[in-house]
Coordinates of C-alpha atoms in Angstrom, one line a residue:
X841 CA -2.0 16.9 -11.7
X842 CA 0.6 19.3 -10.7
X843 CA -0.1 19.7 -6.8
X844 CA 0.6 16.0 -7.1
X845 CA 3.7 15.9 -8.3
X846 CA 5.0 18.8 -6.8
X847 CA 3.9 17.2 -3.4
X848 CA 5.0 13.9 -4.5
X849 CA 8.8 15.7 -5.5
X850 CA 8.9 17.9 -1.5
X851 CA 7.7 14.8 0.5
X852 CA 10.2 12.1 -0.9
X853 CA 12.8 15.1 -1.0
X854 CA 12.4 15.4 2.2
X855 CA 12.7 11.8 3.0
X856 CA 16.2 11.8 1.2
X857 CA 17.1 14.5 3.4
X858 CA 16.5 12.6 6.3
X859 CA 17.9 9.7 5.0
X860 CA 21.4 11.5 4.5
X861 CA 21.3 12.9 8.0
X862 CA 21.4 9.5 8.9
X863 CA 23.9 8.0 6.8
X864 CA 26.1 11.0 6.3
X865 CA 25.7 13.0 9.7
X866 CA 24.9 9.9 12.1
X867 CA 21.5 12.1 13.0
X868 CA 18.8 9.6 13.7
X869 CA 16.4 12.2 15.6
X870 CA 16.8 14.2 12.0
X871 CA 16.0 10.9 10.1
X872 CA 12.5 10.4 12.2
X873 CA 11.8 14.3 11.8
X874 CA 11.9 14.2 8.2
X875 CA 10.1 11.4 7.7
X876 CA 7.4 12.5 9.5
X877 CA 7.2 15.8 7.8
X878 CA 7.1 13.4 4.6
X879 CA 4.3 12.0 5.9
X880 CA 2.7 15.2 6.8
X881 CA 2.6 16.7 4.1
X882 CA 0.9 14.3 2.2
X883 CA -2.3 14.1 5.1
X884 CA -2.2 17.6 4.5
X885 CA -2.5 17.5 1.2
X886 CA -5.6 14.5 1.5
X887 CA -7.3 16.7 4.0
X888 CA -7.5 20.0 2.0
X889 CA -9.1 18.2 -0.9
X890 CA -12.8 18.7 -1.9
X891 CA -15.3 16.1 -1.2
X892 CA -15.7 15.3 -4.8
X893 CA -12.0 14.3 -5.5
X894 CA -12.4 10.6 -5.3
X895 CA -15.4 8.3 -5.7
X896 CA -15.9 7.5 -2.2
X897 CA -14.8 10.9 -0.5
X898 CA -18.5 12.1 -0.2
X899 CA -20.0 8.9 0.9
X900 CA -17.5 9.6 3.8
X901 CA -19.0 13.3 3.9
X902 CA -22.5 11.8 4.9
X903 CA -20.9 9.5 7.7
X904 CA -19.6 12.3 9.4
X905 CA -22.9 14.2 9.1
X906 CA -24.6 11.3 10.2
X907 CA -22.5 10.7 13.1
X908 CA -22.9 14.5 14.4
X909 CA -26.2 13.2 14.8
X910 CA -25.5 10.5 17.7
X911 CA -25.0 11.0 21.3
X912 CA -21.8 8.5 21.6
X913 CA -19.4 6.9 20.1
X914 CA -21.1 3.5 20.8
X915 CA -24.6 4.4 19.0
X916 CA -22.4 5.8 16.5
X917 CA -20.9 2.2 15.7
X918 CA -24.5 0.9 16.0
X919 CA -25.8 2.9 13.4
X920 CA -23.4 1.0 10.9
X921 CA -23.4 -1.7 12.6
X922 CA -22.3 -3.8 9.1
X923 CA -18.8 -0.9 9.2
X924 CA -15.5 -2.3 11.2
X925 CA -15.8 -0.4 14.6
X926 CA -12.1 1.3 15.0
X927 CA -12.9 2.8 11.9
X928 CA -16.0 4.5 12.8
X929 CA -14.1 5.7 15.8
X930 CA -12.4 7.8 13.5
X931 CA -15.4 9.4 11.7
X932 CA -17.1 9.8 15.7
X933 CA -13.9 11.8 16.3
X934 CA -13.8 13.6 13.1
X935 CA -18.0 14.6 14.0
X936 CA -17.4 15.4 17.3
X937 CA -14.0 16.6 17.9
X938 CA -13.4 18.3 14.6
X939 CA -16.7 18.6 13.1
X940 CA -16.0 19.0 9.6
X941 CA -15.3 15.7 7.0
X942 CA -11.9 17.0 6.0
X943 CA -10.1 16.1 9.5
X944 CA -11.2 12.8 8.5
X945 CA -9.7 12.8 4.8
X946 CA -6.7 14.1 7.1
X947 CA -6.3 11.6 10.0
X948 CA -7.1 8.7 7.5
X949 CA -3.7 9.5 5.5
X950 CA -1.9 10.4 8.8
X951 CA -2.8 7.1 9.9
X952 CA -2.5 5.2 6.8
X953 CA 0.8 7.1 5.0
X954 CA 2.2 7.3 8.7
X955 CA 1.7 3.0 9.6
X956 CA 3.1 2.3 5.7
X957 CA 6.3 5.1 6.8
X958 CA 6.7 3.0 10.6
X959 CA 6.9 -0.2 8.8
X960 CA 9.3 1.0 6.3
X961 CA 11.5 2.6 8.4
X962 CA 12.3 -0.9 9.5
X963 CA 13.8 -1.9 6.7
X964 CA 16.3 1.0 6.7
X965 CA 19.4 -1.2 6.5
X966 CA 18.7 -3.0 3.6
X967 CA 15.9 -0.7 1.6
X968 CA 16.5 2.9 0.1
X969 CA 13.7 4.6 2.3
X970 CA 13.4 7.7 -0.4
X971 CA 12.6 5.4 -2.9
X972 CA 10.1 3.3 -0.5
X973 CA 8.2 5.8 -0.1
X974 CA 8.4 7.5 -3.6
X975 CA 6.6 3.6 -5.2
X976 CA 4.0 4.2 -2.4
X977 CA 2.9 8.1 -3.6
X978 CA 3.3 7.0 -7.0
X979 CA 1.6 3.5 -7.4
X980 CA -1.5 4.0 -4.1
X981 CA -1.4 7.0 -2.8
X982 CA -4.5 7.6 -4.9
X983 CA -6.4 4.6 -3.3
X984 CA -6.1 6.3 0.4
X985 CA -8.8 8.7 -1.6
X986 CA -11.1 6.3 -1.4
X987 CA -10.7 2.7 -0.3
X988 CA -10.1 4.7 3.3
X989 CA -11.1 2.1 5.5
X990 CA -8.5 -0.4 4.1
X991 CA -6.0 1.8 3.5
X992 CA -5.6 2.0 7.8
X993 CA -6.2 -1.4 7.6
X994 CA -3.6 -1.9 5.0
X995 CA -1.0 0.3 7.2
X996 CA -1.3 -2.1 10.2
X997 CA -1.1 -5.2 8.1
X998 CA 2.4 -3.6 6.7
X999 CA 3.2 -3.0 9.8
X1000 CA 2.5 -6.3 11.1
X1001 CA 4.6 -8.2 8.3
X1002 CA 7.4 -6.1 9.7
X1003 CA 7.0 -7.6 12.8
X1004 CA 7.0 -11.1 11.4
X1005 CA 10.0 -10.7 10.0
X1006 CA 11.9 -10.1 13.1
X1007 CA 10.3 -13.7 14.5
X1008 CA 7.7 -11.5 16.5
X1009 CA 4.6 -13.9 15.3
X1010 CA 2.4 -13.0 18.6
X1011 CA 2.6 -9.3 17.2
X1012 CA 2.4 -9.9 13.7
X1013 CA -1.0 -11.9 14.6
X1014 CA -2.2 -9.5 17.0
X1015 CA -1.6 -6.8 14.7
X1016 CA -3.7 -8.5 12.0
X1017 CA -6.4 -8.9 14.0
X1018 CA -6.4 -5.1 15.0
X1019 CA -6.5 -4.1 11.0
X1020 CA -9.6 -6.3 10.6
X1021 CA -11.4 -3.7 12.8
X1022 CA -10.8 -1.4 10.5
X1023 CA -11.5 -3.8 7.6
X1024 CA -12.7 -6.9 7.8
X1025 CA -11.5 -8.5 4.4
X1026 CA -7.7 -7.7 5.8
X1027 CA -8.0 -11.1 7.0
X1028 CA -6.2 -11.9 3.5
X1029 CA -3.3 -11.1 5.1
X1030 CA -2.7 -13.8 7.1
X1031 CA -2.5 -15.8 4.0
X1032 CA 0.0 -14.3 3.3
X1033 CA 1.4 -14.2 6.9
X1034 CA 1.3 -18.5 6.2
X1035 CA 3.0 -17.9 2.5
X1036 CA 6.1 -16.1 4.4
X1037 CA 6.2 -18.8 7.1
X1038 CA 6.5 -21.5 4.8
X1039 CA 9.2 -19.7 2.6
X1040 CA 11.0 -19.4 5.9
X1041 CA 10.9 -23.4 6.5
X1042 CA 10.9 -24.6 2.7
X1043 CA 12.7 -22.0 0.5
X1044 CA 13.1 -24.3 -2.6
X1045 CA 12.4 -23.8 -5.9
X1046 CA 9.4 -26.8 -5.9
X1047 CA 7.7 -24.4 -2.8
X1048 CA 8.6 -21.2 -5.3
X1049 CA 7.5 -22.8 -8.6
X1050 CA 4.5 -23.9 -6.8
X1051 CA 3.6 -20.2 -5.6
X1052 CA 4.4 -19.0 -8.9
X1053 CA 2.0 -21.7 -10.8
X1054 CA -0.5 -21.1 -8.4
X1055 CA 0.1 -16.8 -9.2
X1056 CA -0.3 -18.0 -13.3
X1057 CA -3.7 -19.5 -12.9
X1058 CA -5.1 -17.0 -10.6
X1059 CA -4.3 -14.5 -13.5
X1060 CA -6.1 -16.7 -16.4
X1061 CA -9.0 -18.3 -14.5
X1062 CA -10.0 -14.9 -11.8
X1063 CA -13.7 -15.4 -12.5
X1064 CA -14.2 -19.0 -11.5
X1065 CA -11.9 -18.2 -8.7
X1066 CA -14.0 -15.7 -7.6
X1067 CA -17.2 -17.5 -7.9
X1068 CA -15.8 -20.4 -6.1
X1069 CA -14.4 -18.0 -3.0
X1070 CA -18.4 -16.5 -3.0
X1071 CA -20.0 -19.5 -3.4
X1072 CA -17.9 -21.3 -0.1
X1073 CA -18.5 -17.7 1.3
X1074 CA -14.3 -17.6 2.2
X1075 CA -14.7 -13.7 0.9
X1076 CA -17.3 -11.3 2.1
X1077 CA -20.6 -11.4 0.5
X1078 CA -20.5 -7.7 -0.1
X1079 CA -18.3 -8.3 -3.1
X1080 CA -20.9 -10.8 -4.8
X1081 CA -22.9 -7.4 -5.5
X1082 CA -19.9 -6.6 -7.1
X1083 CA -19.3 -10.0 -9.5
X1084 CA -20.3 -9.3 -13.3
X1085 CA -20.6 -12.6 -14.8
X1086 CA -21.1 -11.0 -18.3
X1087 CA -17.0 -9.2 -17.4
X1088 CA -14.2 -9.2 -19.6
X1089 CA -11.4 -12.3 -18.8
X1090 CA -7.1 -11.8 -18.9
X1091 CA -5.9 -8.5 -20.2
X1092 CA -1.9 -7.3 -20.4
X1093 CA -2.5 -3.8 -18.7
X1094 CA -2.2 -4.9 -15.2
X1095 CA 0.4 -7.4 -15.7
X1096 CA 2.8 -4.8 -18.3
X1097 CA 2.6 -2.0 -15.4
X1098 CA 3.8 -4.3 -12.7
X1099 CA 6.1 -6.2 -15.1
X1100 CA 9.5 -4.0 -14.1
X1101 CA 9.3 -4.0 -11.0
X1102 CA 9.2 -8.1 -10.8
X1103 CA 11.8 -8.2 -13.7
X1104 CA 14.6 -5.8 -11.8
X1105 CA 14.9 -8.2 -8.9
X1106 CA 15.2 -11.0 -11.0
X1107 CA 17.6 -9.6 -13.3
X1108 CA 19.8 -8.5 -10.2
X1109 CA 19.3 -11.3 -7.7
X1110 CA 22.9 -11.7 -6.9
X1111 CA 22.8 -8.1 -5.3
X1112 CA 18.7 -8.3 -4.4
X1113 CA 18.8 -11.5 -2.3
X1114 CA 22.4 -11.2 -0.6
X1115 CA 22.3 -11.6 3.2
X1116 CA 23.0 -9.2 5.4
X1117 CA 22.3 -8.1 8.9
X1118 CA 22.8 -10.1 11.9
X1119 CA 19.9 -11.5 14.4
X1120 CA 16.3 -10.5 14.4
X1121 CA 17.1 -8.1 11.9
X1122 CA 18.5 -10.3 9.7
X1123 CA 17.7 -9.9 5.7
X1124 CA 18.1 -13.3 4.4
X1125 CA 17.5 -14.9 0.9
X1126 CA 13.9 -16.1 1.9
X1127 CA 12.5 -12.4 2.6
X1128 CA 13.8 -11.5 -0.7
X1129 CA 12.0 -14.6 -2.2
X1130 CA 8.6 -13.6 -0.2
X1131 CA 8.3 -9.9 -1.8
X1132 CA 9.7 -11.4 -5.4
X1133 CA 6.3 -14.1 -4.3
X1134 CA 4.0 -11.9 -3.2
X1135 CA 4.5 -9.4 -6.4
X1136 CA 3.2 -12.2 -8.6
X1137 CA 0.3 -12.7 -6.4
X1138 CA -0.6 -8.8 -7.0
X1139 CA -0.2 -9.5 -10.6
X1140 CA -2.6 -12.0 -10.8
X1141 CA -5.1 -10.3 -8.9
X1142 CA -4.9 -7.5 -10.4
X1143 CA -6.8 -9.2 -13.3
X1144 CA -9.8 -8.8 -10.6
X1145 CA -10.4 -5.1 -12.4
X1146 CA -11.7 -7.0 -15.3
X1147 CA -15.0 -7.8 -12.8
X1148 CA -14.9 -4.8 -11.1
X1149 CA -12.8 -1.9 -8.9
X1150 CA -13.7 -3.1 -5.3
X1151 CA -13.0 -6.7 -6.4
X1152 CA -9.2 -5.8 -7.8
X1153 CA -9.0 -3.3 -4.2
X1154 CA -7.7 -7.2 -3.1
X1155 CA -4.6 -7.1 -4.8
X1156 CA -3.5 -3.7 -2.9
X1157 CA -2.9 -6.7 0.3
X1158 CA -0.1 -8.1 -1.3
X1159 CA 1.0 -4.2 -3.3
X1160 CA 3.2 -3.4 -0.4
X1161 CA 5.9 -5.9 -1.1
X1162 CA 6.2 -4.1 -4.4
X1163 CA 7.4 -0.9 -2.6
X1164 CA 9.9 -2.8 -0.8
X1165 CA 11.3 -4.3 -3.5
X1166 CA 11.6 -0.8 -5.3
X1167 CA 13.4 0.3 -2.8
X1168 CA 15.6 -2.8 -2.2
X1169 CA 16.6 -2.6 -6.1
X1170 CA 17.7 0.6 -5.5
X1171 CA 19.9 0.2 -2.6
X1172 CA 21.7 -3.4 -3.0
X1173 CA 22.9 -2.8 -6.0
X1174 CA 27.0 -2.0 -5.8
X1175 CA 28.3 -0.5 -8.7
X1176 CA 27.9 3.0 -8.4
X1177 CA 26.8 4.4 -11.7
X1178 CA 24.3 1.5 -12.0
X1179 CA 23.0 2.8 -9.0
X1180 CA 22.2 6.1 -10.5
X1181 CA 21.1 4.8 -13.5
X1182 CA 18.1 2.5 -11.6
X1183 CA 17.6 5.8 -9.1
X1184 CA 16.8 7.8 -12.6
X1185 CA 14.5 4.6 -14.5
X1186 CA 12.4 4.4 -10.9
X1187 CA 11.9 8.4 -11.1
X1188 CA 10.9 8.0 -14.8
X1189 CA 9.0 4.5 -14.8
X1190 CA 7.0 5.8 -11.2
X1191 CA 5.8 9.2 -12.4
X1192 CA 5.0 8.0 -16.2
X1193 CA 2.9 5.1 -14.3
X1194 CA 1.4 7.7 -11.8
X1195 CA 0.6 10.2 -15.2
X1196 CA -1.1 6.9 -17.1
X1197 CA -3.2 5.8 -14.1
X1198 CA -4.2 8.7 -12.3
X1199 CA -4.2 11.5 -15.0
X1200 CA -4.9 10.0 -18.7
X1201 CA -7.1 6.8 -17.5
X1202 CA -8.8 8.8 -14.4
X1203 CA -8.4 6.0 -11.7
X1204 CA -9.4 7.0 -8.5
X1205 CA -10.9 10.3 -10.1
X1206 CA -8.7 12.6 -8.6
X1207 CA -7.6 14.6 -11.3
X1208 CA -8.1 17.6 -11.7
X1209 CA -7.6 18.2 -7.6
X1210 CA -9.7 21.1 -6.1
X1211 CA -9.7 22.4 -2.7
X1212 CA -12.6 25.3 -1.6
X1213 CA -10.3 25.8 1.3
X1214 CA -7.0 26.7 -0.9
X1215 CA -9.4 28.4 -4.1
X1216 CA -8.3 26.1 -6.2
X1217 CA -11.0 25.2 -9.1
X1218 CA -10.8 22.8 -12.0
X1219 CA -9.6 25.7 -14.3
X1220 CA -6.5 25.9 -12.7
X1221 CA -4.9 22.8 -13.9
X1222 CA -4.1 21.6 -10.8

């Protein structure tokens, strides 16, 4: 638990670093440096870890093995013919190139924390980068342990909405498409691609109150939803291995972690939603109103935990907008001492959250974290 942390406090220290070069000393190169030590440091961190930290890291062990085995990349993509092909690129390279599994724990969090760090950074104006980046470490860094395909996949998607944003649609669809090669169920994305377009035409409160009723029964009624999307086969079959009829319905624990961080923008609209920016670039009312959306969506199907882990892995598509709204709480608001005070409750909320998940509940399985490279065992508490 500690090496978390401890990583977790240098890599958004670092980010605020950089983030004060370029606010305070006008030092953009500085800015980009440090954020990409931030990043580093956590792929380093990913790629030092044991095989067995994670429930998926050693499946990944045995498709590096396996692709040692081929004589190119194509029979390589052949063999799993059923896994998206850009991401058995990256175990080819990691077989061949590198040779060992843990340059691909490592280029799999380069690629994934860096994509998430890129789409950020493009929200600089108008979201606290530090605190970004701290909800990400905090609330899914633990995922890129294991749901490694769509974490890249999730990266370009990020990157894609930020694209969208700034009216570049072509590249926002393009990049979509890309992050389905890497996994194929990121096609939920451009649902949510169609969600922001329509908040762009018709931001009302009918089109809002719609979204949120729809949000309301996804939460209650997740099963029949579910069996309906596998029955019309509009989600993969793979996940119908993963449907337990028999599985518990609505629970509170998914909706009471997330509940904060959709109450704060609420509660501070005036400062949350305020326009700003000129152009392409503009922040307007209706991007605020798509993250405040697209958090109730991740709180409804969150609920999807109560059938099983992969099945809830579908709420992480619309978890990005969370982090963005973290960070946009954190730097609209006006009145100083406020300020600290929300910079102080996300630092206490986001580790407590981190400790609950990760550390007492065991999600993801990657506490304790061991590393044969670094001699670190389970007996050393870390």
């Amino acid at each position: 638990m500690l090496i978390y942390l401890g990583t977790f406090a240098v890599s958004v220290g670092i980010a605020a670093y950089g983030e004060h070069l370029r606010t305070k000393k006008n030092n953009e190169k500085g800015f980009y440096l440090c954020l990409a030590l931030a990043v580093l440091v956590m792929a380093v961190l990913a790629g030092l870890r044991d095989p067995s930290i994670g429930t998926d890291s050693v499946v990944y062990e045995g498709w590096v093995a396996d692709a040692k085995l081929q004589d190119g990349l194509l029979a390589c993509i052949r063999q799993r013919h059923k896994t998206e092909p850009l991401f058995m690129t990256l175990v080819y390279l990691a077989a061949h190139v590198f040779g060992d599994v843990h340059w691909l724990y490592f280029t799999v969090d380069l690629l994934a924390c860096g994509l998430f760090m890129i789409g950020l950074v493009q929200y600089k104006e108008y979201v606290s980068v530090p605190y970004g980046w701290l909800a990400y470490l905090c609330l899914y860094y633990g995922d890129t342990y294991n749901a490694e395909r769509q974490s890249v996949a999730l990266g370009v998607a990020f990157l894609a909405f930020s694209f969208a944003w700034k009216k570049k649609y072509h590249w926002a669809i393009l990049l979509l498409a890309v992050s389905c090669l890497f996994h194929n169920a990121t096609f939920i994305s451009f649902g949510a691609l169609l969600i922001y377009i329509l908040l762009q035409h018709f931001d009302n409160w009918w089109v809002k109150g719609g979204l949120a009723a729809f949000s309301v029964y996804l939460a209650f009624f997740s099963k029949a939803v579910v069996r309906l999307a596998l029955n019309v086969d509009f989600i993969d079959r793979l996940y119908g291995y993963y449907y337990d009829a028999n599985a518990g319905g609505f629970t509170l624990n998914p909706i009471i972690v997330r509940l904060p961080f959709l109450i704060l923008p609420i509660v501070l609209y005036r400062w949350y939603a305020k326009e700003e920016g000129e152009g392409r670039r503009r922040f307007t009312r209706s991007d605020a109103d798509f993250w405040i959306v697209m958090i109730l969506i991740e709180m409804a199907t969150a609920q999807l935990r109560n059938i099983n882990v992969p099945l809830y892995r579908i709420c992480l598509y619309f978890a990005f907008f969370r982090y963005l709204a973290i960070g946009r709480v954190v730097k609209c608001v006006e009145d100083e001492r406020l300020r600290r005070l929300l910079k102080a409750a996300m630092w206490g909320m986001l580790v407590i959250i981190w400790i609950y998940q990760a550390y007492i509940q065991g999600n993801n399985a990657i506490c304790p974290y061991t590393s044969e490279i670094l001699h670190i065992g389970r007996e050393t508490f870390f």
